[in-house]
């Protein structure tokens, strides 16, 4: 019988979903959160662990001799030392593409909030401004139409392609910086180079995984190339943006607005200048958090473990 330990299950399942199907695969222990200094103690007898953001280092792997399987409650796997796991013969699996629709929805929620000034006008109405208004309608700031604007996309994975599809449906022109060739992408997307992406985008959506080469993809130099009216969106990885440079660019009106679902350090540090920047809207890494996406996530985690136990592992990383 497998000893299965979930080390940080709360964010994915705070109680509205069920762990019962996972219990059918072995003796299950679920922890909402696990501090780094308690990982070894809690996983000492585990043959399989399920993690979201807990760091599994080579040193930890050495201290878990019974461990044979690591299942990620996520797509990213940079919190696991894959080389050390492979050397020990430990199988590591992830959950690809479970939140594509939800993340794309969040990106456009930010974009529509910014272009239509939804939160600004809603707060105004609740203050009583409409009841005191002489006219039947008023606007506090310029309202932008998406049709006819250029949506720039950095990276065309599952989410980038979904963002492109939605942008096209809104009547936007779509350009992308991608490793794919032009004949590998839909004909409504135009492949462009780095500088063209920055210069031509009215809206720029970052949809790339974090790599050593693209950290601070958005920096002082790249921001200087963008339009003063441009909107920057990020629902991928926080370190793609140099946050100090973005804060300065927003305050200097080098670009118009930013909509972020991720930050360089999470939870957000209290001294992060973007938290108080009036031109920046931030949500707490919730793009993947729809009930539908989390349900798919949990179902795939269970399926991954079942496939491994059946000797037919799937979604193996590394």
C-alpha positions in Angstrom: 0.0 0.0 0.0 1.3 3.4 -1.0 1.9 6.1 1.7 0.7 9.3 0.0 1.4 12.7 1.6 0.0 16.0 0.3 2.3 18.6 1.7 0.6 21.8 0.7 -2.9 21.2 -0.6 -4.8 24.2 0.8 -4.5 26.6 -2.1 -5.7 24.1 -4.7 -8.3 22.6 -2.4 -9.4 24.6 0.6 -12.3 22.2 1.2 -14.7 22.7 -1.7 -13.2 19.7 -3.6 -12.7 16.2 -2.4 -9.5 14.2 -1.7 -11.6 11.0 -1.5 -10.5 9.6 -4.9 -6.9 10.0 -3.8 -7.5 7.9 -0.7 -8.4 4.9 -2.9 -4.8 4.8 -4.1 -3.2 4.4 -0.7 -2.8 5.7 2.9 -3.4 9.4 2.5 -2.3 12.3 4.8 -3.1 15.8 3.7 -1.5 19.0 5.1 -2.7 22.4 4.2 0.8 23.9 4.4 4.2 22.5 5.3 7.1 24.7 6.4 10.5 23.8 4.9 11.8 22.6 8.2 8.9 20.0 8.5 9.1 18.4 5.1 11.4 15.6 6.1 9.4 14.8 9.2 6.0 14.7 7.4 7.3 12.9 4.3 9.6 10.4 6.1 7.4 7.4 5.4 5.9 8.6 2.1 6.4 6.6 -1.1 4.5 9.3 -2.9 4.3 13.0 -2.2 1.9 15.6 -3.8 3.2 19.2 -3.7 2.3 22.6 -5.1 5.0 25.1 -4.1 7.0 23.2 -1.5 10.7 23.1 -2.5 12.1 19.6 -2.9 15.8 20.0 -3.0 18.6 17.4 -3.6 19.3 17.5 0.2 15.7 16.7 1.0 15.6 13.9 -1.5 18.6 12.3 0.2 16.7 12.4 3.5 13.6 10.6 2.0 14.8 7.1 1.2 11.3 5.7 0.8 10.2 8.3 -1.8 9.5 7.0 -5.3 7.1 9.5 -6.7 6.6 13.3 -6.7 3.3 14.6 -8.1 3.0 18.3 -8.7 -0.3 20.1 -8.1 0.9 22.6 -10.8 2.3 22.9 -14.3 5.6 24.4 -13.2 8.3 22.2 -11.7 11.1 24.5 -10.9 10.6 23.9 -7.2 11.9 20.3 -7.6 15.5 19.3 -8.2 14.7 17.1 -11.2 18.3 15.9 -11.7 18.5 14.7 -8.1 15.1 13.0 -8.5 16.1 11.3 -11.7 19.4 10.1 -10.1 17.3 8.4 -7.4 14.9 6.9 -9.8 12.0 9.1 -8.5 9.3 9.8 -11.1 8.1 13.4 -11.2 4.9 14.4 -12.9 3.1 17.7 -13.5 -0.3 18.9 -14.8 0.0 20.6 -18.1 -2.7 22.9 -19.6 -5.3 22.5 -16.9 -6.0 26.2 -16.5 -5.7 27.5 -20.1 -9.2 28.9 -20.3 -9.2 30.3 -16.8 -5.9 32.1 -17.2 -6.9 33.6 -20.5 -10.2 34.8 -18.9 -8.2 36.5 -16.1 -6.0 38.3 -18.6 -9.1 39.7 -20.4 -10.8 40.5 -17.1 -7.8 42.7 -16.3 -7.8 44.2 -19.8 -11.6 45.0 -19.8 -11.4 46.4 -16.3 -8.6 48.8 -17.5 -10.0 49.7 -20.9 -13.6 50.2 -19.6 -12.6 51.6 -16.2 -15.1 49.2 -14.6 -13.9 49.3 -11.0 -13.4 53.1 -11.2 -16.9 53.8 -12.3 -18.5 51.2 -10.0 -16.8 52.9 -7.0 -18.1 56.3 -8.3 -21.6 55.0 -8.5 -21.5 53.6 -5.0 -20.3 57.0 -3.7 -23.5 58.5 -5.0 -22.0 60.3 -8.0 -24.6 58.9 -10.5 -27.6 59.9 -8.3 -26.2 63.4 -8.2 -25.5 63.6 -11.9 -27.4 66.0 -14.1 -27.0 63.6 -17.2 -28.1 60.0 -17.7 -24.5 59.0 -18.3 -21.0 60.2 -17.4 -17.4 59.0 -17.7 -14.5 59.7 -15.4 -11.7 58.7 -17.9 -11.3 57.7 -21.5 -12.9 54.4 -22.4 -11.0 52.4 -25.0 -12.4 50.0 -27.6 -10.4 46.8 -28.2 -11.4 46.3 -31.8 -8.7 47.7 -34.0 -6.0 47.7 -31.3 -2.9 45.5 -31.6 -2.6 42.7 -29.1 1.0 41.6 -28.7 1.7 38.2 -27.2 5.0 37.0 -25.7 5.1 33.2 -26.3 2.5 31.1 -28.0 2.0 28.1 -25.7 -1.5 26.9 -24.8 -2.4 30.1 -23.0 -0.8 32.4 -25.5 -2.8 30.8 -28.3 -6.0 31.1 -26.3 -5.3 34.8 -25.7 -4.7 35.3 -29.4 -8.0 33.5 -30.2 -9.9 35.7 -27.9 -8.2 38.9 -29.0 -9.0 38.0 -32.6 -12.7 37.5 -31.7 -12.6 41.0 -30.2 -11.4 42.4 -33.5 -7.9 43.0 -32.4 -4.8 42.7 -34.6 -2.6 40.0 -33.2 1.2 39.9 -33.3 3.5 37.5 -31.4 7.1 36.8 -30.4 7.3 33.0 -30.7 9.7 30.3 -31.5 7.1 28.8 -33.7 7.3 29.4 -37.5 4.6 31.4 -39.2 3.1 28.3 -40.8 2.7 26.7 -37.4 0.4 29.4 -36.0 -3.1 30.6 -37.0 -3.1 32.9 -40.0 -4.6 35.8 -37.9 -1.3 35.9 -35.9 1.7 37.7 -37.3 5.1 36.6 -36.1 7.3 39.5 -35.2 10.7 40.1 -33.6 11.4 41.4 -30.1 11.5 45.1 -30.9 8.5 45.1 -33.2 6.5 43.4 -30.5 7.3 46.1 -28.0 6.9 49.0 -30.4 3.6 47.9 -32.0 1.6 46.5 -29.1 -1.3 48.5 -27.8 -1.7 45.6 -25.3 1.2 43.3 -24.4 0.4 40.0 -22.8 3.2 38.0 -21.2 2.5 34.2 -21.5 5.9 32.7 -21.3 7.4 30.3 -18.8 10.3 31.7 -16.8 13.8 30.7 -18.0 17.3 32.0 -17.2 17.2 33.9 -20.5 14.0 35.8 -20.1 14.1 37.0 -16.5 13.2 40.7 -16.5 12.1 40.5 -20.2 10.3 43.7 -19.3 12.9 46.2 -18.1 13.9 49.8 -18.5 15.1 49.3 -22.1 12.0 47.3 -23.2 9.6 49.7 -21.5 11.3 52.6 -23.4 10.3 51.0 -26.7 6.6 50.7 -25.8 3.8 53.1 -26.6 2.8 55.7 -24.0 -0.7 54.3 -24.4 0.3 50.7 -24.0 -1.2 48.3 -21.5 1.0 45.5 -20.0 -0.6 42.3 -18.8 1.2 39.4 -16.9 -0.5 36.2 -15.7 2.5 34.0 -16.2 5.5 34.5 -14.0 6.3 37.6 -11.9 10.1 37.6 -12.6 9.4 38.3 -16.3 9.1 42.0 -15.1 11.6 44.2 -13.4 9.0 45.7 -11.0 11.0 48.8 -10.1 11.4 49.6 -13.7 7.7 49.1 -14.3 6.8 51.3 -11.4 9.0 54.1 -12.7 7.6 53.7 -16.2 4.0 53.9 -15.0 4.7 56.9 -12.9 6.5 58.7 -15.7 3.6 57.7 -18.1 6.0 55.8 -20.4 3.2 53.2 -20.6 -0.4 53.7 -19.5 -1.4 50.8 -17.3 -0.4 47.3 -16.1 -2.7 44.4 -15.0 -0.8 41.8 -13.1 -1.8 38.5 -11.5 1.7 37.6 -10.5 4.6 39.3 -8.8 8.3 38.6 -8.4 7.9 37.6 -4.7 4.7 36.0 -3.5 3.0 36.7 -1.2 3.6 40.3 -2.1 6.1 42.2 0.0 4.6 45.2 1.8 7.2 47.5 0.3 6.5 46.5 -3.3 5.9 49.9 -5.0 3.4 48.4 -7.5 0.9 47.8 -4.6 0.3 51.5 -4.4 0.8 52.5 -8.0 -2.5 54.0 -9.2 -1.8 52.8 -12.8 -1.4 49.2 -11.8 -4.2 46.6 -11.1 -3.1 43.5 -9.2 -4.9 40.3 -8.3 -3.3 37.7 -6.0 -2.2 34.9 -8.4 -5.8 33.8 -8.9 -5.9 33.3 -12.7 -5.7 29.5 -12.3 -8.1 29.4 -9.4 -11.5 28.8 -11.1 -13.4 25.8 -9.7 -13.4 24.2 -13.1 -9.6 24.5 -13.4 -8.9 23.3 -9.9 -11.2 20.3 -10.5 -9.2 19.4 -13.6 -6.0 19.9 -11.7 -7.0 17.5 -8.9 -8.4 14.9 -11.3 -5.2 14.9 -13.3 -3.0 14.7 -10.2 -5.0 11.5 -9.2 -4.8 10.2 -12.7 -1.0 10.8 -12.9 -0.5 8.8 -9.7 -2.8 6.0 -10.9 -0.9 5.7 -14.2 2.4 5.6 -12.3 1.1 2.8 -10.0 -0.1 0.9 -13.1 3.4 1.1 -14.5 2.4 3.5 -17.3 3.5 7.0 -16.1 2.2 10.0 -17.9 3.0 13.8 -17.7 6.6 12.9 -16.6 8.9 15.9 -16.4 12.7 16.1 -16.5 
